[in-house]
mmCIF file of C-alpha atoms and ligand atoms in Angstrom:
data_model
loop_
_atom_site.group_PDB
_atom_site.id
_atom_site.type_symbol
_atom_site.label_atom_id
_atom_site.label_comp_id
_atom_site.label_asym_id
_atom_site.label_seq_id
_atom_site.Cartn_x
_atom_site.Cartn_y
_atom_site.Cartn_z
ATOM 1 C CA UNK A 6 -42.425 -25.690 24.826
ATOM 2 C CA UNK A 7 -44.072 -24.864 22.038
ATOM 3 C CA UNK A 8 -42.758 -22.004 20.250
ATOM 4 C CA UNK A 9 -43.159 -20.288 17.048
ATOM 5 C CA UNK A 10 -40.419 -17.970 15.449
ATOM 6 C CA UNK A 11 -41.929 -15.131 12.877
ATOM 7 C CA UNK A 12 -38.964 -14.054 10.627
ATOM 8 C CA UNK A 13 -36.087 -16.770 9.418
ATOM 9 C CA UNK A 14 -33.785 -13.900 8.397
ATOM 10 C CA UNK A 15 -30.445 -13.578 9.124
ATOM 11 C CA UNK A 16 -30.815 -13.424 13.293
ATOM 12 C CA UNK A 17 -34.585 -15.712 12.942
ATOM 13 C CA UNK A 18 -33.296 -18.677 11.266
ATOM 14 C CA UNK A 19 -29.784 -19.448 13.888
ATOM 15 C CA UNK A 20 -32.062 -18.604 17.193
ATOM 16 C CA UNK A 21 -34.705 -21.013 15.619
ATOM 17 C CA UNK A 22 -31.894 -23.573 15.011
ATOM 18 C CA UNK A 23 -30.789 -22.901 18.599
ATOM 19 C CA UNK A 24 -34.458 -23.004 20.147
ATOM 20 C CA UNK A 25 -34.790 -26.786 18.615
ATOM 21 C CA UNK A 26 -31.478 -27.615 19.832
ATOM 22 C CA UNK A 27 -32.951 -27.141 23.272
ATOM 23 C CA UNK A 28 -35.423 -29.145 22.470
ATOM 24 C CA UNK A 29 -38.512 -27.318 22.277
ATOM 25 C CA UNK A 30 -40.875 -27.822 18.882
ATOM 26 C CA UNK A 31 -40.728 -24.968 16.981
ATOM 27 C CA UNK A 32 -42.220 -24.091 14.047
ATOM 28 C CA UNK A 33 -41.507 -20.908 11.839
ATOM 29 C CA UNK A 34 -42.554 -18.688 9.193
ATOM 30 C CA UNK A 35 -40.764 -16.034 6.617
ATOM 31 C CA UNK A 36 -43.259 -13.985 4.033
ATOM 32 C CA UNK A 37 -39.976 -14.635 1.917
ATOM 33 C CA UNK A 38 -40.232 -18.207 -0.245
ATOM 34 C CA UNK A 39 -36.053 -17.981 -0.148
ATOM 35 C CA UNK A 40 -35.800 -18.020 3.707
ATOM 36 C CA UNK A 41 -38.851 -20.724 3.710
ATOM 37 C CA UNK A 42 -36.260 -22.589 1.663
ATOM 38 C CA UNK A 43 -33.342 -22.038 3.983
ATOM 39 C CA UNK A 44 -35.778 -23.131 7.010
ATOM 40 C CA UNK A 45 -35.124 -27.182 6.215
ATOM 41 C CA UNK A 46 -36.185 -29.203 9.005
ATOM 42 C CA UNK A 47 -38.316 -26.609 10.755
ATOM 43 C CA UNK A 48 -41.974 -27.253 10.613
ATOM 44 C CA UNK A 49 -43.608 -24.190 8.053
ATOM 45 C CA UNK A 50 -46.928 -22.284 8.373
ATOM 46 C CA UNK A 51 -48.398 -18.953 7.718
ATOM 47 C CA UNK A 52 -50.355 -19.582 11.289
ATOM 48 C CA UNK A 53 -47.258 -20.474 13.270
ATOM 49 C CA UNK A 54 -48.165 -19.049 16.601
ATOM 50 C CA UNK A 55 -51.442 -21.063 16.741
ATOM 51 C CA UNK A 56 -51.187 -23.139 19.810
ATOM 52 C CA UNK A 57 -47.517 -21.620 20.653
ATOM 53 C CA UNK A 58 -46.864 -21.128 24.661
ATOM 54 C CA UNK A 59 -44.122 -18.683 23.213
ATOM 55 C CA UNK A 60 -43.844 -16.595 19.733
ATOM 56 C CA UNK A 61 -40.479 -15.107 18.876
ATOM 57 C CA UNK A 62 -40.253 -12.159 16.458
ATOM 58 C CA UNK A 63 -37.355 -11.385 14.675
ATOM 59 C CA UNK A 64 -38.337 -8.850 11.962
ATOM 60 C CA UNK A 65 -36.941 -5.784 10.034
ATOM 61 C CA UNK A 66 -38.684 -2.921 11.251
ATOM 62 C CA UNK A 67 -42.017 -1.751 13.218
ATOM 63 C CA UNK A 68 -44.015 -1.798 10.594
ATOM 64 C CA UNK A 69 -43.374 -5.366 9.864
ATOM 65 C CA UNK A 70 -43.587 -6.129 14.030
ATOM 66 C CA UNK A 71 -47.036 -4.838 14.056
ATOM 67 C CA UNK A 72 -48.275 -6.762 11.185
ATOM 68 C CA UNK A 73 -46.642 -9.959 13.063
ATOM 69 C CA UNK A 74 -48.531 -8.811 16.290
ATOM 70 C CA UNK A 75 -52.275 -9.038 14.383
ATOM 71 C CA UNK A 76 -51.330 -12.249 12.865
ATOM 72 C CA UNK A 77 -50.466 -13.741 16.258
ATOM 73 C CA UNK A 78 -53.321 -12.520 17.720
ATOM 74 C CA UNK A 79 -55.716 -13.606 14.901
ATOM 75 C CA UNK A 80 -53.594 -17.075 14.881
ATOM 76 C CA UNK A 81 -54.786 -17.470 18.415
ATOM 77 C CA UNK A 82 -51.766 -18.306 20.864
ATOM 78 C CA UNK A 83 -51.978 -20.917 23.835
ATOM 79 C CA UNK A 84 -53.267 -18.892 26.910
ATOM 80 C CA UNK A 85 -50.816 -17.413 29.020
ATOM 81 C CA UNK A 86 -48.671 -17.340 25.993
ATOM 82 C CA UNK A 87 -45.511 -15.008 25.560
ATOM 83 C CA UNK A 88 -44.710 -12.711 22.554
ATOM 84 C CA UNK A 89 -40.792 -11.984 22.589
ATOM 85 C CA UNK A 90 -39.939 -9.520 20.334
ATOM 86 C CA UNK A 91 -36.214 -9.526 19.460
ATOM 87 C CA UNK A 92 -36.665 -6.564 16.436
ATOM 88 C CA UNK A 93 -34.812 -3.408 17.183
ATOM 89 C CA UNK A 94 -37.604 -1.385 17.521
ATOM 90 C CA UNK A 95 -39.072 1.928 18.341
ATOM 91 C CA UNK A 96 -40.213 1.848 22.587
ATOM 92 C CA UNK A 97 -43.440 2.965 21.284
ATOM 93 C CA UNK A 98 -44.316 -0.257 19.546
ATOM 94 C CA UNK A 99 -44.296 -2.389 23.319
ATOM 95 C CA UNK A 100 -45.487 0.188 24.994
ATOM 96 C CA UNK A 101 -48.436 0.100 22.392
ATOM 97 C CA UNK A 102 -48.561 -3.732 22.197
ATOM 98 C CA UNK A 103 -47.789 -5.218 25.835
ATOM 99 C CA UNK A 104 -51.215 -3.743 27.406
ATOM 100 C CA UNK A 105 -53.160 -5.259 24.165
ATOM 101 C CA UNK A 106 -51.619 -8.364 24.243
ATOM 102 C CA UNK A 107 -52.012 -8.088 28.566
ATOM 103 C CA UNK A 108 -56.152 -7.916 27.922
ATOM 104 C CA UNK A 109 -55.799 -11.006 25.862
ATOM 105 C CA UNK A 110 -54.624 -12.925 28.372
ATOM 106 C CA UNK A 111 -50.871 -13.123 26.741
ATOM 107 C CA UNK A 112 -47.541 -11.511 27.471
ATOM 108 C CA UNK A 113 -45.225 -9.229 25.310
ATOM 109 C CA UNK A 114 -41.446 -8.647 25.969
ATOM 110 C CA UNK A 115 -39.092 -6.125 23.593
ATOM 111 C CA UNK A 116 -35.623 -8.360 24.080
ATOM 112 C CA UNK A 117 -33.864 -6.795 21.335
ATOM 113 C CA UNK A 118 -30.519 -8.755 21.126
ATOM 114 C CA UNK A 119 -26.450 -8.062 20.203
ATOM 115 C CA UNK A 120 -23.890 -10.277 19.025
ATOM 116 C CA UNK A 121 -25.077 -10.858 15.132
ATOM 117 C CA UNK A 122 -26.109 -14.194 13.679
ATOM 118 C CA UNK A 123 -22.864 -16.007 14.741
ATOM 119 C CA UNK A 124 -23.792 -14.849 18.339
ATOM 120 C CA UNK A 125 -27.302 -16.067 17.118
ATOM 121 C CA UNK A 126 -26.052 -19.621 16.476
ATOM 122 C CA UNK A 127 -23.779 -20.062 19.347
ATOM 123 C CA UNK A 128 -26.296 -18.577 21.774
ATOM 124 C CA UNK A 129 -24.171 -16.011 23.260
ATOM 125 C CA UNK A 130 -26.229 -13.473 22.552
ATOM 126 C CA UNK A 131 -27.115 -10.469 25.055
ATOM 127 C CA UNK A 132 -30.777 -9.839 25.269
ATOM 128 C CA UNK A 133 -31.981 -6.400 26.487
ATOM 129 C CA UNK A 134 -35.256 -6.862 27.929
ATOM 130 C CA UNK A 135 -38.353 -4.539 28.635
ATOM 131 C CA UNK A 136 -41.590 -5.922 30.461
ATOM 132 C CA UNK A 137 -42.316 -6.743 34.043
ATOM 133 C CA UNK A 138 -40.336 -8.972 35.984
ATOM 134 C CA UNK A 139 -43.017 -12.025 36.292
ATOM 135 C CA UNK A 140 -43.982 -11.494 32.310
ATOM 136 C CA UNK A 141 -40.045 -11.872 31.584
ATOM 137 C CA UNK A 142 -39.752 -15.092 33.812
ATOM 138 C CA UNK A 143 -42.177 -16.448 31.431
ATOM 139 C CA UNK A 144 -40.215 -15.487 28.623
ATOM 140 C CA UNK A 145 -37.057 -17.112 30.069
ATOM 141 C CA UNK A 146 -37.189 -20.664 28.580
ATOM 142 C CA UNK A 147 -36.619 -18.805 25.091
ATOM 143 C CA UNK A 148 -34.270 -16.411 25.975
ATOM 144 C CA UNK A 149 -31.765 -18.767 27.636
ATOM 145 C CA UNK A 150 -31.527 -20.920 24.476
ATOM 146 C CA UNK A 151 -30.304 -17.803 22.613
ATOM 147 C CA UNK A 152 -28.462 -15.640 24.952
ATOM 148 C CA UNK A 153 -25.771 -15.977 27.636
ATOM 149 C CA UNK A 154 -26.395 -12.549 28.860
ATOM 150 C CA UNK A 155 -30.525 -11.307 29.756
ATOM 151 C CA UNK A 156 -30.587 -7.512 30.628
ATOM 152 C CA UNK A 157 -33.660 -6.848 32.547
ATOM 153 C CA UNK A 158 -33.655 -3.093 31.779
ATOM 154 C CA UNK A 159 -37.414 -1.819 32.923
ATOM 155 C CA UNK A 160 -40.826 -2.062 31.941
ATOM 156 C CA UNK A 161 -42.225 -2.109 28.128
ATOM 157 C CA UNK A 162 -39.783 0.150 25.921
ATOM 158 C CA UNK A 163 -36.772 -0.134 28.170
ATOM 159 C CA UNK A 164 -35.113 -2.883 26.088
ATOM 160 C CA UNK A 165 -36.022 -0.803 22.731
ATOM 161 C CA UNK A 166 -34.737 2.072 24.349
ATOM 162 C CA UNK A 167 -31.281 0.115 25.320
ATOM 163 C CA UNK A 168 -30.660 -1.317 22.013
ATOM 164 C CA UNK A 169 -31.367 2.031 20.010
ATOM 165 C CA UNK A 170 -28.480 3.168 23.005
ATOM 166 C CA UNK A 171 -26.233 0.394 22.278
ATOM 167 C CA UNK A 172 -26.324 0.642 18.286
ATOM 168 C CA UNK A 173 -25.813 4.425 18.620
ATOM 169 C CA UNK A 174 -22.765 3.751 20.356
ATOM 170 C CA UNK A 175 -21.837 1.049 17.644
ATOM 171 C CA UNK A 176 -22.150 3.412 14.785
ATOM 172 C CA UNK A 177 -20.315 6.535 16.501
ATOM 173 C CA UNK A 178 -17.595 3.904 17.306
ATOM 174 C CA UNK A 179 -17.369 2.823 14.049
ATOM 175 C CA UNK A 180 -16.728 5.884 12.593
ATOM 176 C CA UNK A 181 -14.504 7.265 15.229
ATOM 177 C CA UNK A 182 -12.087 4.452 14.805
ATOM 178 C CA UNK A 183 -12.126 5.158 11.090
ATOM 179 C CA UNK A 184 -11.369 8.788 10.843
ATOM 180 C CA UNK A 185 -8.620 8.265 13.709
ATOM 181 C CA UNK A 186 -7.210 5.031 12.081
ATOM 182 C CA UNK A 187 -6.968 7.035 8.925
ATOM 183 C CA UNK A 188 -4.881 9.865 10.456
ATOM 184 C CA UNK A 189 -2.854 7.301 11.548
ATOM 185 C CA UNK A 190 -2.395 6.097 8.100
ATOM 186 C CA UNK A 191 -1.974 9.650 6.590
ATOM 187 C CA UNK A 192 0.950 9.931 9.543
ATOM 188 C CA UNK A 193 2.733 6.548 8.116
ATOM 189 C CA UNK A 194 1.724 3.874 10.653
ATOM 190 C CA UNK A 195 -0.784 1.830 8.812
ATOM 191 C CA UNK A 196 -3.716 0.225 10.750
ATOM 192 C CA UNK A 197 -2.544 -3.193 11.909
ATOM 193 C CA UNK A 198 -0.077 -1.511 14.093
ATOM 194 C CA UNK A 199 -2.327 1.090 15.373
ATOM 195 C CA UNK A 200 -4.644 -1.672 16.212
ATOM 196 C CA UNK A 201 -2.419 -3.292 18.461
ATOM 197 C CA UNK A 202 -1.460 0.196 19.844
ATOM 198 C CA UNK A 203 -4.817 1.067 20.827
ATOM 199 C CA UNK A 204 -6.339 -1.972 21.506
ATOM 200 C CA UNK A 205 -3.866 -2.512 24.309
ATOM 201 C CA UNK A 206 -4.545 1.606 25.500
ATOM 202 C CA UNK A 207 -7.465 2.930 26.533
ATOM 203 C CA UNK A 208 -8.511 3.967 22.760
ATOM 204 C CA UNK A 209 -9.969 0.229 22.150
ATOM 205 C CA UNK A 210 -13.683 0.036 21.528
ATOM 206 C CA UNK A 211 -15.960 -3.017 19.758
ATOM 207 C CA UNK A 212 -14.796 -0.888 16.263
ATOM 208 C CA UNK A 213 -10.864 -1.397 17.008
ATOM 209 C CA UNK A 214 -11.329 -5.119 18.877
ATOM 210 C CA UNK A 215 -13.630 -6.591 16.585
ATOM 211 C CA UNK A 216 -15.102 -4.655 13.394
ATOM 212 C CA UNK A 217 -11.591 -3.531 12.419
ATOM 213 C CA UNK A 218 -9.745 -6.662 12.807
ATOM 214 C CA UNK A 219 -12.528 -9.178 12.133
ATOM 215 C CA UNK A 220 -14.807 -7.963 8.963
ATOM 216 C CA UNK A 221 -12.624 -4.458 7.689
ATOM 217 C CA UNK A 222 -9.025 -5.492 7.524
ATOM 218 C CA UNK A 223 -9.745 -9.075 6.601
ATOM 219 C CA UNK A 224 -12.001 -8.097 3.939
ATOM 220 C CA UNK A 225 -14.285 -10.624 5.066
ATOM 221 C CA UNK A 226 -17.340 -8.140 5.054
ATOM 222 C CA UNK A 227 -19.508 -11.078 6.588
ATOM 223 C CA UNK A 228 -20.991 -9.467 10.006
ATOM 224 C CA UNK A 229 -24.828 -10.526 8.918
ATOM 225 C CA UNK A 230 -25.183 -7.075 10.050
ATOM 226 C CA UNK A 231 -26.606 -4.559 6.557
ATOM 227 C CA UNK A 232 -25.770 -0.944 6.153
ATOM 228 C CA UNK A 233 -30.198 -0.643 5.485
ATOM 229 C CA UNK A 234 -30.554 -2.061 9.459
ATOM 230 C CA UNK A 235 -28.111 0.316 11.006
ATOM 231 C CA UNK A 236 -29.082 3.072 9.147
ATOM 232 C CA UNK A 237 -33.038 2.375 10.370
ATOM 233 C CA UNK A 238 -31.675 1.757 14.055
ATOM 234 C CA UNK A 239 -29.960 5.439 13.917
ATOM 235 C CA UNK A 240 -33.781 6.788 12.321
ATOM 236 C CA UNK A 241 -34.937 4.972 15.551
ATOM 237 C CA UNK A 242 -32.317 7.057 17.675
ATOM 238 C CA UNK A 243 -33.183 10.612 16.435
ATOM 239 C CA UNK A 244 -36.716 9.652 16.410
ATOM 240 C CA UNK A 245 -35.884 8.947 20.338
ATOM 241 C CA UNK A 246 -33.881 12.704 20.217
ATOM 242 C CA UNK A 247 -36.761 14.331 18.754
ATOM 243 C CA UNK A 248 -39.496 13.131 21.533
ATOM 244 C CA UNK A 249 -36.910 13.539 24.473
ATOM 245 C CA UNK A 250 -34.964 16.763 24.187
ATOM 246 C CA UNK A 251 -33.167 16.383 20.829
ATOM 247 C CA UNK A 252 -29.289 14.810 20.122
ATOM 248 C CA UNK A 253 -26.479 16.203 20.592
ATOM 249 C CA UNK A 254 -24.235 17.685 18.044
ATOM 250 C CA UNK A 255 -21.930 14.360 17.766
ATOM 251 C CA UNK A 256 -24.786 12.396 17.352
ATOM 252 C CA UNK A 257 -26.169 14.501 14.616
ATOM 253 C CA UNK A 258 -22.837 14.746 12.426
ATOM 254 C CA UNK A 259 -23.174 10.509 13.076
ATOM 255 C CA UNK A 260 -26.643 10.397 11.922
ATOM 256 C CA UNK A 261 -25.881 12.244 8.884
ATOM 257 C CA UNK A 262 -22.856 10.339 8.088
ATOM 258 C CA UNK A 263 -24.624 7.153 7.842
ATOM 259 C CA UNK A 264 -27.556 8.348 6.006
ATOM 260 C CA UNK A 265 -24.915 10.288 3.200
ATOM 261 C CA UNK A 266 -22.835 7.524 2.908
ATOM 262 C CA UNK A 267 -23.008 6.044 -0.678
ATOM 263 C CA UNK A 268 -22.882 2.187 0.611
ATOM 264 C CA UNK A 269 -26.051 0.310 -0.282
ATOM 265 C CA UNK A 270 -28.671 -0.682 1.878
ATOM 266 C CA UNK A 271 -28.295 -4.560 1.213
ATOM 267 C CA UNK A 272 -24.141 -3.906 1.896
ATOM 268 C CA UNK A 273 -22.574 -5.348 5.130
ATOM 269 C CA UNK A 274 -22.498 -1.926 7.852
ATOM 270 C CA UNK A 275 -18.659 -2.294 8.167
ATOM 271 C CA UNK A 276 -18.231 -0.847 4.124
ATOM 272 C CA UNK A 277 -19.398 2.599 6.057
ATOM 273 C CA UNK A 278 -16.384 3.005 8.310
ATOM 274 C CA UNK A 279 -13.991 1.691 5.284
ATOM 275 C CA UNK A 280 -15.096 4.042 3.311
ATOM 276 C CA UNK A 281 -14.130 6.549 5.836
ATOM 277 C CA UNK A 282 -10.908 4.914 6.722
ATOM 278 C CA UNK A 283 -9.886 4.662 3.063
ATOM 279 C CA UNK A 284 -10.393 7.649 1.348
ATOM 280 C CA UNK A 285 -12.615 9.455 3.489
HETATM 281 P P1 NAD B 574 -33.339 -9.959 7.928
HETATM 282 O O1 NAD B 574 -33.798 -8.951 6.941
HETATM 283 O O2 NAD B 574 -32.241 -10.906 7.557
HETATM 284 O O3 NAD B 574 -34.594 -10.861 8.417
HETATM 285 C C1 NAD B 574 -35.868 -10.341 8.618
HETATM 286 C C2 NAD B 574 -36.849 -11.325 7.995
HETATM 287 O O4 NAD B 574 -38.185 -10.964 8.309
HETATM 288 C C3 NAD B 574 -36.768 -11.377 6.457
HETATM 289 O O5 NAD B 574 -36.408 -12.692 6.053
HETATM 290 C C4 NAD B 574 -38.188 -10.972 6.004
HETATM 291 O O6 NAD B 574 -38.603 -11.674 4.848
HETATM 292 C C5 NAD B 574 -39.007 -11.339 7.216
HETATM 293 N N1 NAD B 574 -40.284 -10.643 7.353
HETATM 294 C C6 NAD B 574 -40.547 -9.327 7.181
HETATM 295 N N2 NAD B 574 -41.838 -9.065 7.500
HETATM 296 C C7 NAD B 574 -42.384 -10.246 7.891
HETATM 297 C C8 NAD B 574 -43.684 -10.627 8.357
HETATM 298 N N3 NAD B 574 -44.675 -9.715 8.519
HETATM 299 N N4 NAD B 574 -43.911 -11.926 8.647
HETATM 300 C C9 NAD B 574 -42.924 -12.863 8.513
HETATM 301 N N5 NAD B 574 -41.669 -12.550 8.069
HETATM 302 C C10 NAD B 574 -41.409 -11.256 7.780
HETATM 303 O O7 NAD B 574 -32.945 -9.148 9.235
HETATM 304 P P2 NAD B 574 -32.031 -9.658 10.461
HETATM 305 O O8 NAD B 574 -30.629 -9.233 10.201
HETATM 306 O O9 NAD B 574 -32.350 -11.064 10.750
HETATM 307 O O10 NAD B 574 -32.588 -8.693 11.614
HETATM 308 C C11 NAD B 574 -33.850 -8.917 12.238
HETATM 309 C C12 NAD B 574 -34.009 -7.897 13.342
HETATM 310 O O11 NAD B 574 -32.965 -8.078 14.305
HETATM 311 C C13 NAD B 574 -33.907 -6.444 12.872
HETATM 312 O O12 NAD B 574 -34.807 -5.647 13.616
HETATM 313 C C14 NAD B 574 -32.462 -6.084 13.169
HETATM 314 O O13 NAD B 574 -32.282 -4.690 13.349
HETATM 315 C C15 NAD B 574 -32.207 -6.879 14.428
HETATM 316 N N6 NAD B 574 -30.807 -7.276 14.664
HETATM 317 C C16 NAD B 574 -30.024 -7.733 13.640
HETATM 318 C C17 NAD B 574 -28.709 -8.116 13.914
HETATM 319 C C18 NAD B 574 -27.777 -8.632 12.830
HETATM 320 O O14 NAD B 574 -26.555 -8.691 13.078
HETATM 321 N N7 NAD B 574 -28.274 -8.999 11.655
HETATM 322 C C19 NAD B 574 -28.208 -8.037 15.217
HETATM 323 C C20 NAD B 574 -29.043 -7.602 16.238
HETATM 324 C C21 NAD B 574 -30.335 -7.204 15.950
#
């Protein structure tokens, strides 16, 4: 196929690496001259989607996903072609999008993904799909070179909606681990031990099984994952709140954790819960 991916950041650039490893001719585009320059061997223009059978989008925000969505459209897509938008985004921008793109002839899916760039590169990612089933069979060629796991969760929105779920869940972890790893500290059993306490009880999470052990303890810091993106995911989650009932009280305390935290935007999202676990 021909496919065009729209956003070589830090997720963009592995899934394009994987989609030409499946063989497919891809060609790409970043408004950033530094990830143009990380793109080597992928073909590079501004109108990368004309002519694509499939477009992937892997962008920072909604704002940026419905600038993306114009260009395509103005670029001028094979017919029949399929938009897959792997952005964690609000459910309002497919919902808004798949009908437009639908009277065009062309398909939109939100398949938000999980697993970070190194889940990116080895295509084990988990996709969380929203569209109908026939416009995510088209959408399949794509998806299978970057995931191992495809979530059909409903219609337009439903794979927004899962993702804002899933990274909810991710930073409530997080910082659950942290304040309980640091009692555990302040009680004289320091967090290597606790870790293999827990993570053979029912305490364990992603936090205590992976962000713990792999990016925390290590110091390695290296998740490809930025304190800025979580924090806009959890905006994305009380925006969700706000239209359907409100949060709950533990989701508000985690909402305001992450946006009072002093770590900076560009920082890797685990610095949050060592802040936490260090000094609190
Ligand atoms: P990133 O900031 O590394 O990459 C985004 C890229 O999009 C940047 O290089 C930026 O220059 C480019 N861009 C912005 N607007 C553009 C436009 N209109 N046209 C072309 N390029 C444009 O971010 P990332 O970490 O790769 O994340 C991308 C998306 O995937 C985000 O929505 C994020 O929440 C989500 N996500 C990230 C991870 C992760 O671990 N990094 C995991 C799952 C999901």
């Amino acid at each position: 196929m021909r496919v065009a991916v729209i956003g070589l950041g830090a997720m963009g650039l592995p899934m394009a690496r994987r989609l030409q490893g499946a063989g497919h001719a891809v060609a790409g585009w970043d408004l950033s001259p530094d990830r143009r320059d990380a793109a080597q061997g992928l073909a590079l223009a501004e109108d990368a989607a004309r002519g694509a059978e499939a477009v992937l989008l892997s962008l920072p925000h909604d704002t940026a996903v419905l600038a993306a969505a114009e260009a395509v459209l103005a670029a001028g897509p094979a017919p029949g072609a399929v938009v897959v938008d792997c952005s964690t985004v609000s459910p309002e921008t497919p919902r808004r999008l798949a009908p437009r793109f639908a009277e065009a002839g062309l398909a939109w899916v939100d398949a938000p993904v999980s697993g970070g760039p190194a889940g990116a590169a080895a295509g084990t990612l988990t996709v969380m799909a929203g569209g109908s089933p026939g416009v995510l069979d088209r959408a399949r060629p794509v998806l299978e070179a970057i995931a191992s796991k495809i979530v059909h969760v409903g219609g337009p929105g439903a794979g927004a909606v899962a993702k804002i779920v899933n990274n909810l869940l991710v930073a409530t972890h997080l910082l659950a681990a942290a304040e309980a790893l640091r009692l555990g500290r302040r009680a004289g059993v320091e967090a290597d031990a606790l870790l293999a306490a827990v993570n053979g009880g029912s305490g364990r999470s992603a936090a205590t099984e992976v962000n713990f052990p792999r990016w925390i303890l290590s110091g390695s810091f290296d998740s490809g994952f930025t304190a800025g993106l979580m924090r806009k995911d959890l905006r994305l989650a009380a925006a969700l709140a706000d239209a359907t009932g409100g949060a709950g009280p533990l989701s508000e305390l985690v909402f305001r954790a992450w946006a009072d935290s002093p770590v900076p935007e560009a920082a890797d999202f685990n610095h949050v819960a060592e802040t936490v676990w260090r000094d609190g």
